[in-house]
PDB file of C-alpha atoms in Angstrom:
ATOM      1  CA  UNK A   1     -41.486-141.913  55.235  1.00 53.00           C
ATOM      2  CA  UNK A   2     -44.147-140.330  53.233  1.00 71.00           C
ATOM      3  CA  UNK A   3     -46.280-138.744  56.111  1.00 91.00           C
ATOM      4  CA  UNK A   4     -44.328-136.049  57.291  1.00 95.00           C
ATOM      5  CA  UNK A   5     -44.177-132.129  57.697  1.00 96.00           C
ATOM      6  CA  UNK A   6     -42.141-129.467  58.456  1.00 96.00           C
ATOM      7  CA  UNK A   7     -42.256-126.825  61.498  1.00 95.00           C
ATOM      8  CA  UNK A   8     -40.431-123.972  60.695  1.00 92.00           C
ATOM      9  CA  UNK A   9     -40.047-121.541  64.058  1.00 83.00           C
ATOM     10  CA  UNK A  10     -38.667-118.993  62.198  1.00 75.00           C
ATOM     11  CA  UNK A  11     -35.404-116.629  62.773  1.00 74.00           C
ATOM     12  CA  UNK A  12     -35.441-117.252  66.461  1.00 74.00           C
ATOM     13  CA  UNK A  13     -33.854-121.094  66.260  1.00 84.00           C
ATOM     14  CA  UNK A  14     -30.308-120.538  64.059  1.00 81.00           C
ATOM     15  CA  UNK A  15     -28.905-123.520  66.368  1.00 89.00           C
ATOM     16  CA  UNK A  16     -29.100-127.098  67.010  1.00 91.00           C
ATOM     17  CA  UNK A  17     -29.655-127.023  70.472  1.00 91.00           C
ATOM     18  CA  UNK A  18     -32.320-124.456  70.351  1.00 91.00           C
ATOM     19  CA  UNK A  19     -34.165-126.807  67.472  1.00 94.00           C
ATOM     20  CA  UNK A  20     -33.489-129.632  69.595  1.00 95.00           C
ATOM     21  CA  UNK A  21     -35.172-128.143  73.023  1.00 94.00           C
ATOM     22  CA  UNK A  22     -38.128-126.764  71.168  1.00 94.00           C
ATOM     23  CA  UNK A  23     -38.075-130.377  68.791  1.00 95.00           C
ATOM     24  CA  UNK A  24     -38.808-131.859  72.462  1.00 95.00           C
ATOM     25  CA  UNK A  25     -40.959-129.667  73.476  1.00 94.00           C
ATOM     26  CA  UNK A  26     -43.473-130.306  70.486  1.00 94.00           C
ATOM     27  CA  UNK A  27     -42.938-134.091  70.523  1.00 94.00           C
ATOM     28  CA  UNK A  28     -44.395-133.676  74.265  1.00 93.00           C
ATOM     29  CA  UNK A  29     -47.400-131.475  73.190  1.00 91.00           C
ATOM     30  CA  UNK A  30     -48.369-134.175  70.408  1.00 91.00           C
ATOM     31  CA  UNK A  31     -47.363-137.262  72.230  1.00 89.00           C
ATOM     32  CA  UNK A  32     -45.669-138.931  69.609  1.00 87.00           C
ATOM     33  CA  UNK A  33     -46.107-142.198  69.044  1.00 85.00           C
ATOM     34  CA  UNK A  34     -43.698-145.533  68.586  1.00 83.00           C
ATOM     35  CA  UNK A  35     -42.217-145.279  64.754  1.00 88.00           C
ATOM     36  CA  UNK A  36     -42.693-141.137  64.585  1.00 94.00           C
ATOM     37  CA  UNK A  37     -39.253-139.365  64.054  1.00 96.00           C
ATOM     38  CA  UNK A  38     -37.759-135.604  64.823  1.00 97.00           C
ATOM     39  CA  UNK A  39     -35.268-134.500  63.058  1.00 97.00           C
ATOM     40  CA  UNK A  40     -33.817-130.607  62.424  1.00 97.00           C
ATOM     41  CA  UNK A  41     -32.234-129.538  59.008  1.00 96.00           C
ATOM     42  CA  UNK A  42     -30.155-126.943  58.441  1.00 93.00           C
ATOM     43  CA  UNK A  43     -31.856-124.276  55.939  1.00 89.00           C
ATOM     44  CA  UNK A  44     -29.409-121.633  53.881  1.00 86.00           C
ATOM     45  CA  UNK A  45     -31.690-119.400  51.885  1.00 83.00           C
ATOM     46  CA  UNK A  46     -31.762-115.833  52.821  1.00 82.00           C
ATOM     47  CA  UNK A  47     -32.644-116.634  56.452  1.00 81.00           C
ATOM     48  CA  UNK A  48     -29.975-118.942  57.630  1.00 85.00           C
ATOM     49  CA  UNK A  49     -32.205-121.067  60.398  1.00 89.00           C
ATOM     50  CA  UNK A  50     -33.341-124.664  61.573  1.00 94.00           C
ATOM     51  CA  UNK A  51     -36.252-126.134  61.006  1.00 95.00           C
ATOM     52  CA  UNK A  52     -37.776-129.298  62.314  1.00 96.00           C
ATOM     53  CA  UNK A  53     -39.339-132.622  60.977  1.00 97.00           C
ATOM     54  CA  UNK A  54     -41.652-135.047  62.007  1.00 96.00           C
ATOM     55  CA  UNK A  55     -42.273-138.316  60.090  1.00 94.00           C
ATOM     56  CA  UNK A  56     -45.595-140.528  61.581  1.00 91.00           C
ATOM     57  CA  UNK A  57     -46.074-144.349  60.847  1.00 88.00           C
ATOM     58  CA  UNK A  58     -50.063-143.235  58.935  1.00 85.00           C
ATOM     59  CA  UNK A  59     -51.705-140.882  57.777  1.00 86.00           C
ATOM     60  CA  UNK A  60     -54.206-139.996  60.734  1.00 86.00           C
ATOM     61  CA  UNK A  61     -51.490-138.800  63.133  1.00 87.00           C
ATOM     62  CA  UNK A  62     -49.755-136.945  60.448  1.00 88.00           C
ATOM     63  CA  UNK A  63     -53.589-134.668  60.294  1.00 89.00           C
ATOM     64  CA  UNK A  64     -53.756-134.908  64.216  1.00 90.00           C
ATOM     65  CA  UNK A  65     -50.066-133.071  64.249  1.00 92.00           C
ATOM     66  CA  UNK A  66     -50.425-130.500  61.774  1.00 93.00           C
ATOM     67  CA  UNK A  67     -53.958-129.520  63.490  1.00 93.00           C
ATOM     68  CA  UNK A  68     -51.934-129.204  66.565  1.00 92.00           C
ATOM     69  CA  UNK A  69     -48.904-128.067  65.605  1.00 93.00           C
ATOM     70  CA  UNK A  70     -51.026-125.197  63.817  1.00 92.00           C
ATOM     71  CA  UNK A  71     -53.731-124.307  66.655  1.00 91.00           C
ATOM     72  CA  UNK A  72     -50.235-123.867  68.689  1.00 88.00           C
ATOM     73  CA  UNK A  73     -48.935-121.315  66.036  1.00 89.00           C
ATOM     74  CA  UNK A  74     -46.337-122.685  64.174  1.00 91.00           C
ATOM     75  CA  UNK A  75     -45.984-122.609  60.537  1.00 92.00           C
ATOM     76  CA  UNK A  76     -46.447-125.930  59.436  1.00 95.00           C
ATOM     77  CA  UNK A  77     -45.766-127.268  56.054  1.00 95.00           C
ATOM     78  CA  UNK A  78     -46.022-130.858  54.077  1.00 95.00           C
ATOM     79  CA  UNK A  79     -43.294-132.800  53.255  1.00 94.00           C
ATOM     80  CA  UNK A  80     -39.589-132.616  54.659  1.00 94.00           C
ATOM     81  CA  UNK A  81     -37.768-129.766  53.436  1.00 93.00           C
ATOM     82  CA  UNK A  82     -34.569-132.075  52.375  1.00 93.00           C
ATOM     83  CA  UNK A  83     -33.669-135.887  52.846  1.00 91.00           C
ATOM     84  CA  UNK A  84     -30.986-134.989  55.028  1.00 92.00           C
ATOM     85  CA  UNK A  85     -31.827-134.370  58.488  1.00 94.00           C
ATOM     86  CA  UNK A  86     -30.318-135.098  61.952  1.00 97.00           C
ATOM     87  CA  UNK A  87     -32.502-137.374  64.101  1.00 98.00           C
ATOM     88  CA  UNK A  88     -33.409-136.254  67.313  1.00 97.00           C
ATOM     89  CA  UNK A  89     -36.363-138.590  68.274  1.00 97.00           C
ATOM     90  CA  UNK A  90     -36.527-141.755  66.513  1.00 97.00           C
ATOM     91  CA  UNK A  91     -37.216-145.336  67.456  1.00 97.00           C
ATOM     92  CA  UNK A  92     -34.446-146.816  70.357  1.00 97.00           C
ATOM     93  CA  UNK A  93     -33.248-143.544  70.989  1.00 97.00           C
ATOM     94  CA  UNK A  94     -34.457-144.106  74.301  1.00 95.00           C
ATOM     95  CA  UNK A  95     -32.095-147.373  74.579  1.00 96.00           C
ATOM     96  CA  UNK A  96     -28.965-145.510  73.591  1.00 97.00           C
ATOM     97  CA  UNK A  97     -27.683-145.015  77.180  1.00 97.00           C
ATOM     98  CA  UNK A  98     -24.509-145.095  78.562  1.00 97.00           C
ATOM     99  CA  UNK A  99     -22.288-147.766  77.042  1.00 98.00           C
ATOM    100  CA  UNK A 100     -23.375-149.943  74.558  1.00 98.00           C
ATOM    101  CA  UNK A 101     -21.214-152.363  71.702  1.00 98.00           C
ATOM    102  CA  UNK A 102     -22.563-151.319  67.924  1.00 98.00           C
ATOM    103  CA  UNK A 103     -24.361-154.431  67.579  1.00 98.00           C
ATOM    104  CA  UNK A 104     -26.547-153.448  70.518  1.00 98.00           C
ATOM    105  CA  UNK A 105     -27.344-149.866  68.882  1.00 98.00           C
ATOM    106  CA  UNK A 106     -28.137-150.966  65.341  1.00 98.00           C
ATOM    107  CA  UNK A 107     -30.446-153.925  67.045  1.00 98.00           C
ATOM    108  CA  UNK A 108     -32.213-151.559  69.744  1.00 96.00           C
ATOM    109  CA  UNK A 109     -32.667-148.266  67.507  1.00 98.00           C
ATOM    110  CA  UNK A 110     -33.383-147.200  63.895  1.00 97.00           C
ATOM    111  CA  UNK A 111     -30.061-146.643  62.979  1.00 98.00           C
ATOM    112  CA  UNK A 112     -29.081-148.900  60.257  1.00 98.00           C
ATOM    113  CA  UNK A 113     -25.514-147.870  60.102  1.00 97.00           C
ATOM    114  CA  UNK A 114     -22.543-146.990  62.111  1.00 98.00           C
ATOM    115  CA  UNK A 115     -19.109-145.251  60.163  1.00 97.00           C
ATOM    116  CA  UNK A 116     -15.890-144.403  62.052  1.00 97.00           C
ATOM    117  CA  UNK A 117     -14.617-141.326  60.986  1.00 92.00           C
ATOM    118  CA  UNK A 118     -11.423-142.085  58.529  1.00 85.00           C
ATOM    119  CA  UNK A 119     -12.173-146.015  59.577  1.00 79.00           C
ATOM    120  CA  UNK A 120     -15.109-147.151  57.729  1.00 86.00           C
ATOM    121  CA  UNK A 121     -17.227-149.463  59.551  1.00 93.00           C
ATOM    122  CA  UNK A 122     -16.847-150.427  63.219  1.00 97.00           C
ATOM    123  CA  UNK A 123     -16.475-154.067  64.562  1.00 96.00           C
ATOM    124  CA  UNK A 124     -19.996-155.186  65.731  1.00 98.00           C
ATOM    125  CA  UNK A 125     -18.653-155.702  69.544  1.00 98.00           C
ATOM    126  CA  UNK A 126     -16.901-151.943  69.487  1.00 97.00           C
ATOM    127  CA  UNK A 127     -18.100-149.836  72.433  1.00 98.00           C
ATOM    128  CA  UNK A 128     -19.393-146.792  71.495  1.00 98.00           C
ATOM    129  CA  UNK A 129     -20.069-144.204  75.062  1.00 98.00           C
ATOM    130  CA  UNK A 130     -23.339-142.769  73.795  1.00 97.00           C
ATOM    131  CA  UNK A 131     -23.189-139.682  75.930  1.00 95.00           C
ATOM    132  CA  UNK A 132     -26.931-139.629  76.325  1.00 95.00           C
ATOM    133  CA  UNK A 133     -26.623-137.896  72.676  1.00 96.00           C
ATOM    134  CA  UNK A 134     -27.074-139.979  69.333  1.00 98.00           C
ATOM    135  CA  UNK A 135     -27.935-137.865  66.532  1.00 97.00           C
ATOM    136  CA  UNK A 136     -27.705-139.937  63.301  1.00 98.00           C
ATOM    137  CA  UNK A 137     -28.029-138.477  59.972  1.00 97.00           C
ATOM    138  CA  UNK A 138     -30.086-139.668  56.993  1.00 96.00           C
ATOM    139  CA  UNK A 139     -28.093-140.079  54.067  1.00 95.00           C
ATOM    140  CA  UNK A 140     -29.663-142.144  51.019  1.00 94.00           C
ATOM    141  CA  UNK A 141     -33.032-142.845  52.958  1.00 93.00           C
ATOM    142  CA  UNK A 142     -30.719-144.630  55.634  1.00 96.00           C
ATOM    143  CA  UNK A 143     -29.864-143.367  59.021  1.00 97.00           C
ATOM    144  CA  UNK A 144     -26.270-143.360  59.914  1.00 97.00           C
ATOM    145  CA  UNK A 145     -24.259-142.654  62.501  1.00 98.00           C
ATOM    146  CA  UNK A 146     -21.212-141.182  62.718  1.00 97.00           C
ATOM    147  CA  UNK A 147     -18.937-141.814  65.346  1.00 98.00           C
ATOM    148  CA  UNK A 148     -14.793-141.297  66.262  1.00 97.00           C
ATOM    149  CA  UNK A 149     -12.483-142.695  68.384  1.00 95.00           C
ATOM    150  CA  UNK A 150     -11.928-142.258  72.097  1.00 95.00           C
ATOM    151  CA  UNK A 151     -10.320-142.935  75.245  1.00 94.00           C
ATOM    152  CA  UNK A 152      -9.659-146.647  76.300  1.00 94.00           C
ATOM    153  CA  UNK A 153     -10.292-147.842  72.510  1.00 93.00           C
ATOM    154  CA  UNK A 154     -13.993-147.193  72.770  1.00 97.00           C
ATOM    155  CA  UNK A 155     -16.026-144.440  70.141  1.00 97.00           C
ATOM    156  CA  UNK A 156     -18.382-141.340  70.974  1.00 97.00           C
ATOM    157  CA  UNK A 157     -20.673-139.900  68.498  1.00 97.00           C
ATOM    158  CA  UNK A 158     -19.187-137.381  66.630  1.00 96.00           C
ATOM    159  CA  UNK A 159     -21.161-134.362  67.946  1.00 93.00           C
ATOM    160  CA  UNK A 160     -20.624-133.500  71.093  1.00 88.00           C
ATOM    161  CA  UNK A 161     -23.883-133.209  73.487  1.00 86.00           C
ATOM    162  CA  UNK A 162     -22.469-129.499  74.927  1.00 72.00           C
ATOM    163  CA  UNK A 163     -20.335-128.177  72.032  1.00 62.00           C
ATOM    164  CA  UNK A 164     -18.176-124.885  73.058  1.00 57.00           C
ATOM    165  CA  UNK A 165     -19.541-121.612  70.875  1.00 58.00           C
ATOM    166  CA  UNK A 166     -17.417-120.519  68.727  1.00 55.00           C
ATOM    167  CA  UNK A 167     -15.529-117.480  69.920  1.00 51.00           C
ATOM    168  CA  UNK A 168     -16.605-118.486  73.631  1.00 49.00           C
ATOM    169  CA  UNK A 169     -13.361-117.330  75.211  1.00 50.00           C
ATOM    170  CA  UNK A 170     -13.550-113.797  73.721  1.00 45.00           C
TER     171      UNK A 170
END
């Protein structure tokens, strides 16, 4: 998607649920509309940190964001900073609740791919328990999910909506 920019909150978001509260947070300030994307991307330069995307559907409510997004004070930037980010907010996102089969998820979101982690391709009708948390990944201008087996033969996505910290236990 060519109309697109980057938000970069600085040092103060270094995680992905950090990115993804304050990736919410601006999608509500700017009302984004059907066909607009969020995504975070890892950034290791000399400041290890997250910064976040947006992608719009034309070129007006690309201006309308960045003249937001930069009367709210955030450093704004054109472009996406790589072609690999995790999507947040995308189209269907909303739709992945609960349980749904594969078929269902590629149909009712923007996710044009589903792997199984050391299985290749799920069966269309496989279940997949969405957790309330699909982040896909765009690799080769395609978003994919990846997901991994669970309980009762169904599959979760593979990142977890509360992960444990490391080192939480000492």
């Amino acid at each position: 998607m060519t109309h697109a920019l980057t938000v970069d909150a600085g040092p103060g978001i270094r995680d992905l649920r950090a990115a993804d509260h304050l990736l919410h947070a601006l999608a509500a300030e700017l009302d984004l509309p059907d066909g607009a994307f969020g995504c975070t991307h890892l950034v290791r330069d000399d400041r290890p940190r997250v910064v976040l995307s947006f992608a719009f559907p034309s070129e007006p409510l690309l201006g309308l964001a960045r003249e937001r997004l930069t009367a709210g004070g955030h450093a704004v930037s054109p472009g996406l900073p790589d072609a690999v980010g995790r999507a947040v907010l995308y189209p269907g996102v909303a739709a992945l609740t609960g349980t749904v089969t594969v078929a269902e998820a590629l149909a009712r979101s923007a996710i044009d791919r589903v792997t199984v982690l050391g299985g290749g391709d799920p069966a269309p009708k496989a279940r997949l328990v969405t957790r309330e948390h699909v982040r896909p990944l765009w690799q080769d201008g395609r978003l994919v999910l990846s997901a991994m087996p669970a309980v009762g033969g169904t599959l979760v996505p593979f990142e977890v909506p509360d992960p444990t910290p490391c080192c939480a236990d000492h």
